[in-house]
Coordinates of C-alpha atoms in Angstrom, one line a residue:
X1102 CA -39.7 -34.2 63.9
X1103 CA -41.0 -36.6 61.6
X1104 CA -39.2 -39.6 63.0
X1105 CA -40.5 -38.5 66.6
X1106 CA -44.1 -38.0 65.7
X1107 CA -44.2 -41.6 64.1
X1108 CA -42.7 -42.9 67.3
X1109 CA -45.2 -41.2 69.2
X1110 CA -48.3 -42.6 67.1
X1111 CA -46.6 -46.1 67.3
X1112 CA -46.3 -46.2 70.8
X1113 CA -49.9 -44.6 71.6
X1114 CA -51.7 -46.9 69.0
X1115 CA -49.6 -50.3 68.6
X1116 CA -50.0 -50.4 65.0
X1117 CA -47.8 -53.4 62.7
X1118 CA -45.7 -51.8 60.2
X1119 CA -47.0 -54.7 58.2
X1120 CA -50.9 -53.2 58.4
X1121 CA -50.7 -50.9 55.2
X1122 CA -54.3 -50.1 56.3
X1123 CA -53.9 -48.9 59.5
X1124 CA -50.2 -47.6 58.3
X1125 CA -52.1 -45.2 55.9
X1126 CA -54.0 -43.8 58.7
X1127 CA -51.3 -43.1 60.6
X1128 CA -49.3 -40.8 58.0
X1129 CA -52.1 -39.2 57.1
X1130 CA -52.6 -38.4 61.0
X1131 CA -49.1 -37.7 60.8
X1132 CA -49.3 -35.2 58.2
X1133 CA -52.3 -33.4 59.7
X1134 CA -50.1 -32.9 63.0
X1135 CA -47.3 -31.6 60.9
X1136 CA -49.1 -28.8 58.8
X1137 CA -51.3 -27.7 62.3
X1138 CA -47.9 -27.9 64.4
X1139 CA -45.9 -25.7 61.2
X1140 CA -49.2 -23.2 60.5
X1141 CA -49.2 -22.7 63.9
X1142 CA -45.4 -21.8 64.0
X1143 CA -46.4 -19.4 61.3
X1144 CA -48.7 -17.7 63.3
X1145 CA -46.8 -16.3 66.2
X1146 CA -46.1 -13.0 65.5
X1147 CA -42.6 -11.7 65.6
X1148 CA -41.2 -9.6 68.1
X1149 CA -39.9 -6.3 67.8
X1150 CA -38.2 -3.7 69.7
X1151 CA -39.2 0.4 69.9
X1152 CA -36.9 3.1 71.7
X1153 CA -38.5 5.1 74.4
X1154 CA -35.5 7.0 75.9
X1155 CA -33.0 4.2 77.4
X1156 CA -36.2 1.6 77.5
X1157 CA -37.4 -0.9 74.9
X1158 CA -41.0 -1.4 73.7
X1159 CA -41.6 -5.0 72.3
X1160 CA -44.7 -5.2 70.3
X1161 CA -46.0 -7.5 67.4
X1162 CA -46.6 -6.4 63.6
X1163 CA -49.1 -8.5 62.0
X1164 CA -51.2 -8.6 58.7
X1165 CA -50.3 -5.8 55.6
X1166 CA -47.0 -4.6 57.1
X1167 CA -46.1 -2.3 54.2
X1168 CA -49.3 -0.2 55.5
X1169 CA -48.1 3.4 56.8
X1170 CA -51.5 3.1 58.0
X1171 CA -52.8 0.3 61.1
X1172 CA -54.8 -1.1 63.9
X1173 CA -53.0 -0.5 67.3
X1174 CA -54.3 -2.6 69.9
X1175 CA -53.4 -1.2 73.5
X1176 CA -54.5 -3.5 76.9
X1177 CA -55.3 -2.7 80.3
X1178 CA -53.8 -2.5 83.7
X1179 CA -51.3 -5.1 84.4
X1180 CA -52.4 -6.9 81.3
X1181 CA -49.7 -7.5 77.9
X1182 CA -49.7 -7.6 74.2
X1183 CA -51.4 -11.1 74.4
X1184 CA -54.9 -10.2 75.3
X1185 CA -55.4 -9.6 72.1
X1186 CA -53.9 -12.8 70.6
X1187 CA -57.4 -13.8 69.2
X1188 CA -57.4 -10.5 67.2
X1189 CA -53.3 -10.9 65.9
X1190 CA -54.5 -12.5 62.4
X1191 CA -58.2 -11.1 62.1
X1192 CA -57.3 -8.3 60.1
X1193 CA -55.2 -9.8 57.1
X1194 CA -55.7 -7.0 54.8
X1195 CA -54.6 -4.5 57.1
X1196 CA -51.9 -4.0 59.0
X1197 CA -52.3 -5.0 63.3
X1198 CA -49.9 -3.3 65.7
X1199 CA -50.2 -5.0 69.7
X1200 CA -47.9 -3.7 71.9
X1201 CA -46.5 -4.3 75.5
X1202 CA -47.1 -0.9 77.4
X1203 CA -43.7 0.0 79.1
X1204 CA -43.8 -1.7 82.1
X1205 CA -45.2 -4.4 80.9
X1206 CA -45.1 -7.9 79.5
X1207 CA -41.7 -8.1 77.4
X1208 CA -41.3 -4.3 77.8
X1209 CA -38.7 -3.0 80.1
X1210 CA -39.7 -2.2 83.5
X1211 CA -37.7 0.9 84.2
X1212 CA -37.7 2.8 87.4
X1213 CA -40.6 5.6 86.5
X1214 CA -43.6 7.4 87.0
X1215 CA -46.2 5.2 85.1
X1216 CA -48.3 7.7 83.6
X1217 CA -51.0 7.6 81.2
X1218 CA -48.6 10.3 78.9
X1219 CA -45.9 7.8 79.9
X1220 CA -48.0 4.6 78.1
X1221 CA -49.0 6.9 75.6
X1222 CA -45.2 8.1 74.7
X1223 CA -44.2 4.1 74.5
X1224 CA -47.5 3.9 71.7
X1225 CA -45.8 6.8 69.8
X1226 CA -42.1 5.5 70.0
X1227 CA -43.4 2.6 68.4
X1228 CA -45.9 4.1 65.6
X1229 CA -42.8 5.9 64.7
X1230 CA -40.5 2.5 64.6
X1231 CA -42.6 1.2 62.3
X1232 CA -43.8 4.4 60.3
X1233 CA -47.4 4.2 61.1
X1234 CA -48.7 7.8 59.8
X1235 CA -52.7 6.8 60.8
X1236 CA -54.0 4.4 63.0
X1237 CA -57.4 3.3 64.7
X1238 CA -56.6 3.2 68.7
X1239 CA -58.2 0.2 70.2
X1240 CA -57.6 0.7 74.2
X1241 CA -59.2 -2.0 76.7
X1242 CA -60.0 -0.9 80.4
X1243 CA -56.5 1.4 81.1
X1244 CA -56.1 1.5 77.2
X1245 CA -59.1 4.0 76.6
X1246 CA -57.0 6.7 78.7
X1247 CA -53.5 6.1 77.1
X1248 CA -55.4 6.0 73.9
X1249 CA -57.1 9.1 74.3
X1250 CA -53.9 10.5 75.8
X1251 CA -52.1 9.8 72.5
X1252 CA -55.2 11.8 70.8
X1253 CA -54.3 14.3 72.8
X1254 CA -50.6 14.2 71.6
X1255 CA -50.4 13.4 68.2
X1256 CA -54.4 14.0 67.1
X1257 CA -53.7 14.3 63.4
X1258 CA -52.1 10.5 63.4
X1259 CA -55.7 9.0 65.1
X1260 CA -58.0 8.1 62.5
X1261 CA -60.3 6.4 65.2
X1262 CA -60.4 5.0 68.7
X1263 CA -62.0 2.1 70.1
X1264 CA -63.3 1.7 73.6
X1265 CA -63.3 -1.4 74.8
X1266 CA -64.6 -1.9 78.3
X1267 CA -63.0 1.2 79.5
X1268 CA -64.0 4.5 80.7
X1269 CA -64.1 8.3 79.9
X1270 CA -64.3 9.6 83.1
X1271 CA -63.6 7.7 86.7
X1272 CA -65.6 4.9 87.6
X1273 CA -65.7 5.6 91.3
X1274 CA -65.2 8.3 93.6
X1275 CA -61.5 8.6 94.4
X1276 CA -62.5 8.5 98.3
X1277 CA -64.4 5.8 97.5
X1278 CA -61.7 3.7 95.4
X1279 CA -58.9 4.8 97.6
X1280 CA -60.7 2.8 100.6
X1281 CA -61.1 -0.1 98.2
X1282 CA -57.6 -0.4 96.7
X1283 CA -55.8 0.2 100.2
X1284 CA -55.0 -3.1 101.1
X1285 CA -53.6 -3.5 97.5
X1286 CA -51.6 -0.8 98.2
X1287 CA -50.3 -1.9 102.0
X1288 CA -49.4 -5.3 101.0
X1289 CA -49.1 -6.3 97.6
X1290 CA -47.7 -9.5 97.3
X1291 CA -50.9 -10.9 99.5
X1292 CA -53.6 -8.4 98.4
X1293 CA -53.3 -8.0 94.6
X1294 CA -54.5 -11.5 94.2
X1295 CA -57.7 -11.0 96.4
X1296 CA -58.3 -7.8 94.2
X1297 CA -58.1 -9.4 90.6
X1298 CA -60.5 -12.2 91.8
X1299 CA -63.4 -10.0 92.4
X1300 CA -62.0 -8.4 89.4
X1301 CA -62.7 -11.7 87.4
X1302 CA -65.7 -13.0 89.4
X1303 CA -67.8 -12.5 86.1
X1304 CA -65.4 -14.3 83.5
X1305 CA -67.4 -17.5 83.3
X1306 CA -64.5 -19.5 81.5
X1307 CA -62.4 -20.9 84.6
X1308 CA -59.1 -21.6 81.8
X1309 CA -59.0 -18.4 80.6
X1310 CA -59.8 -16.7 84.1
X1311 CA -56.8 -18.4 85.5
X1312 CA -55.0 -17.2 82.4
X1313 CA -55.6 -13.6 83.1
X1314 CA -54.7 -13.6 86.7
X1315 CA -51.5 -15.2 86.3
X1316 CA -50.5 -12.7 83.5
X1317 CA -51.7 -9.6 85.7
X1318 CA -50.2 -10.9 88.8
X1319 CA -46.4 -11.7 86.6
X1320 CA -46.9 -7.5 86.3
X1321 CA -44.1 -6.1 89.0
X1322 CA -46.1 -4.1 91.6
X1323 CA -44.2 -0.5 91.3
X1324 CA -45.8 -0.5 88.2
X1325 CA -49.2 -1.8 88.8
X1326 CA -49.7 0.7 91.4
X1327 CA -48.0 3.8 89.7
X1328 CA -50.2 2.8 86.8
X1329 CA -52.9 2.7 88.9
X1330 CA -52.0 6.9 90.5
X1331 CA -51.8 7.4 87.1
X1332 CA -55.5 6.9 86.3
X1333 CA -56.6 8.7 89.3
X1334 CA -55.1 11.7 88.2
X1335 CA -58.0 14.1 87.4
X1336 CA -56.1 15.5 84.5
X1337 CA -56.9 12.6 82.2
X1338 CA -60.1 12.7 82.9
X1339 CA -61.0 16.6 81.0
X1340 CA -64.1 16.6 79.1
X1341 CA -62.2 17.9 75.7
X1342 CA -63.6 16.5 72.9
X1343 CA -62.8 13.5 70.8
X1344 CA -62.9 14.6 66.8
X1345 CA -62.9 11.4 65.5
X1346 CA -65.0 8.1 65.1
X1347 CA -65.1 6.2 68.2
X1348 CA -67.0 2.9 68.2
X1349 CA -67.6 1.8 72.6
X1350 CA -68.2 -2.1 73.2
X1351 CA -68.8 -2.3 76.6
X1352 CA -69.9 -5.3 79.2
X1353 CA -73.5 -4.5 80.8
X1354 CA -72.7 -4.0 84.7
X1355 CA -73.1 -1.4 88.1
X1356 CA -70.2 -0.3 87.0
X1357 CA -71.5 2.1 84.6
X1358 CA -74.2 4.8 84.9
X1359 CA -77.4 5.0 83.2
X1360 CA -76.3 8.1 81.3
X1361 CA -72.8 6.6 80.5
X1362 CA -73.9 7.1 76.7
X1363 CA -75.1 10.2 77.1
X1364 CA -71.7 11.4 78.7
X1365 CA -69.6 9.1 76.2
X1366 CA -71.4 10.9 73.4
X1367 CA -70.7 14.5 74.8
X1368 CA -67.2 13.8 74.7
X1369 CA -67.0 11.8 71.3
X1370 CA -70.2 13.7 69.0
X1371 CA -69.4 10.6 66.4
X1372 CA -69.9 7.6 68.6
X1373 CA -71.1 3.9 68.1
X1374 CA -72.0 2.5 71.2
X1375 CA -72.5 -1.0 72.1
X1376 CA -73.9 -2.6 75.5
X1377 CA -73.1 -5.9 76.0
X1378 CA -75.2 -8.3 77.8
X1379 CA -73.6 -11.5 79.4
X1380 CA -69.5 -10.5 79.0
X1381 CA -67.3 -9.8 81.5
X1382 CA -64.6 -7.0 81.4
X1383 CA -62.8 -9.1 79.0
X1384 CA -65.0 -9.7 76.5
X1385 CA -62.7 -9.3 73.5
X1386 CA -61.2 -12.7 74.5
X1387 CA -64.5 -13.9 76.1
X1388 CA -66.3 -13.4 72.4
X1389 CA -63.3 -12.9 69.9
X1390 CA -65.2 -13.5 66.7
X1391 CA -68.0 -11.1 67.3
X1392 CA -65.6 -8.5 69.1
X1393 CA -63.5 -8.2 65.9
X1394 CA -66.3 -8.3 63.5
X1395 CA -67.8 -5.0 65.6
X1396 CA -64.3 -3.6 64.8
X1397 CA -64.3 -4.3 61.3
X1398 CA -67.6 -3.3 60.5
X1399 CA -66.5 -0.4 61.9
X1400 CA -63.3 0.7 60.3
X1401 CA -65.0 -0.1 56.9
X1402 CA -68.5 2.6 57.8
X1403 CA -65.8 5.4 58.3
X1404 CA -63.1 4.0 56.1
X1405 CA -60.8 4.8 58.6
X1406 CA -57.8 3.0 56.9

C-alpha cells in the first residue's frame, strides 16, 4: 500500500528522489493518507446476522458493545441501515444498534407479508442476538410505526422512542393516497422513480439526493409496496398510549397539521417536540451534527440508558 501510494504521489507531482525538501513533503502526505485511509477502515461497522424464522437480519453494532442496554436506529420505507451512517460513531459511550428491516438492504427478501409487526419482529430477533434488555427506539418516516409496533410488543424493553420525521396517525386520507400511489402500484419499474422525486424535491443537497433515490429504488418492489399496505392498515394507527419519553424532530411542511402536537402529545403525555424549519424528510442526514446532539441531550434529560 505503501509502495503504491508513493508511486501515485510520484507520478501526480514529478518530484526528484534527490529533493530531500520536497521528498519530506511527500511522506508526510503519505502518512496522512495512510492513517485517514486505515481510521477510516476502522470505522465501518461490522456486519452481523439475526434469525427471524428461516430469514437473516444484518445489522451493525457500534460504540459500548458490552451494554445490555442501546440506541436502535430503525429507517424508513425502502430505505437501509445506512441512513444513519452519520450517527454509527456519535454515541461512543453507548452502545448503537442500525439494522436492515427484513426486506431490506443486506436483509433477506423473503416471500411475505411486509407488515409493520413483521419489521417490528426482525427489531426483536435482533435485540435478542445481541442481548439488548433496554433500548431508545429511533424510527424515521416508516420507523415511527414499527417502532411503536415493537412498544406494543415488548413495552418493558423500550426505554424511549424517537420520532424522526414520521407520523402517529396517517398522513392522508386513504382515498386520497390510494389515487396518488396508483400508478406506483400499476407499473413499478417506470413509476416508483417519478414518485421518490417529488418525494425528494425538498432535499437541497443534489449528491446526497441522488444517493437516497438509488438506495430506495435498489429496494425490490414486492416489498416496497407490501410495506407500503402495511402502513395503511388502520390497526397501526390506534390512539393507545405511549408510556415512555418520546422526543419528535420533525421537518416543517403541508404535510402535517396544525394540531399535529397537540395529537402527538395525546398519544405520548411525555413528549419533546421539535419543528424544523428548512430540512427535508431527511434531515438526520441533511443536519447530522445537530440531529444527534437533539438525541443525546435527550437520552441524558430522562437517563434513559
Amino acid at each position: 500500500m505503501v509502495r503504491c501510494a508513493f508511486s501515485m504521489l510520484y507520478q501526480r507531482t514529478n518530484i526528484s528522489p534527490g529533493n530531500k525538501k520536497e521528498m519530506s513533503k511527500l511522506i508526510l502526505g503519505v502518512l496522512i493518507l495512510i492513517s485517514l485511509s486505515t481510521f477510516a477502515a476502522a470505522q465501518s461497522p461490522k456486519s452481523n446476522w439475526a434469525n427471524l424464522e428461516k430469514s437473516k437480519v444484518h445489522y451493525y453494532d457500534t460504540g459500548n458493545q458490552r451494554s445490555r442496554s442501546a440506541i436502535v436506529f430503525i429507517h424508513g420505507w425502502t430505505c437501509n441501515a445506512d441512513f444513519w451512517k452519520a450517527s454509527y460513531n456519535a454515541f461512543p459511550q453507548q452502545r448503537v444498534i442500525t439494522i436492515d428491516l427484513i426486506g431490506h438492504g443486506n436483509s433477506d427478501k423473503p416471500n411475505a407479508i411486509y407488515s409493520m409487526d413483521f419489521f417490528a419482529r426482525s427489531v426483536e430477533a435482533v435485540l435478542n442476538k445481541a442481548k439488548v434488555d433496554r433500548a431508545v427506539l429511533v424510527g424515521h418516516s416508516m420507523g415511527t410505526p414499527v417502532a411503536r409496533q415493537f412498544y406494543r410488543r415488548i413495552p418493558n424493553k423500550v426505554a424511549g422512542i424517537v420520532i424522526v420525521d414520521g407520523a402517529l396517525r396517517p398522513y392522508l386520507d386513504r382515498e386520497v393516497f390510494e389515487k396518488m400511489f396508483a400508478p406506483v402500484r400499476e407499473n413499478y419499474v417506470r413509476n416508483a422513480p417519478r414518485f421518490l422525486d417529488g418525494m425528494l424535491s425538498s432535499v437541497k443537497d443534489a449528491e446526497l439526493r441522488a444517493w437516497i433515490r438509488e438506495q430506495m429504488l435498489a429496494t425490490r418492489a414486492p416489498v416496497a409496496l407490501s410495506a407500503m399496505d402495511g402502513m395503511g392498515d388502520p390497526t397501526i394507527w390506534n390512539n393507545d398510549s405511549i408510556n415512555v419519553p418520546v422526543l419528535a424532530v420533525m421537518a416543517r411542511s403541508e404535510a402535517w397539521k396544525d394540531d399535529e402536537e397537540e395529537f402527538f402529545r395525546s398519544i405520548a403525555p411525555t413528549l419533546e417536540f421539535k419543528m424544523w424549519d428548512d430540512a427535508s424528510h431527511f434531515l438526520m442526514m441533511e443536519r447530522p451534527a445537530e440531529f444527534n446532539s437533539e438525541l443525546s441531550a435527550f437520552i441524558s434529560k430522562y437517563k434513559l440508558l
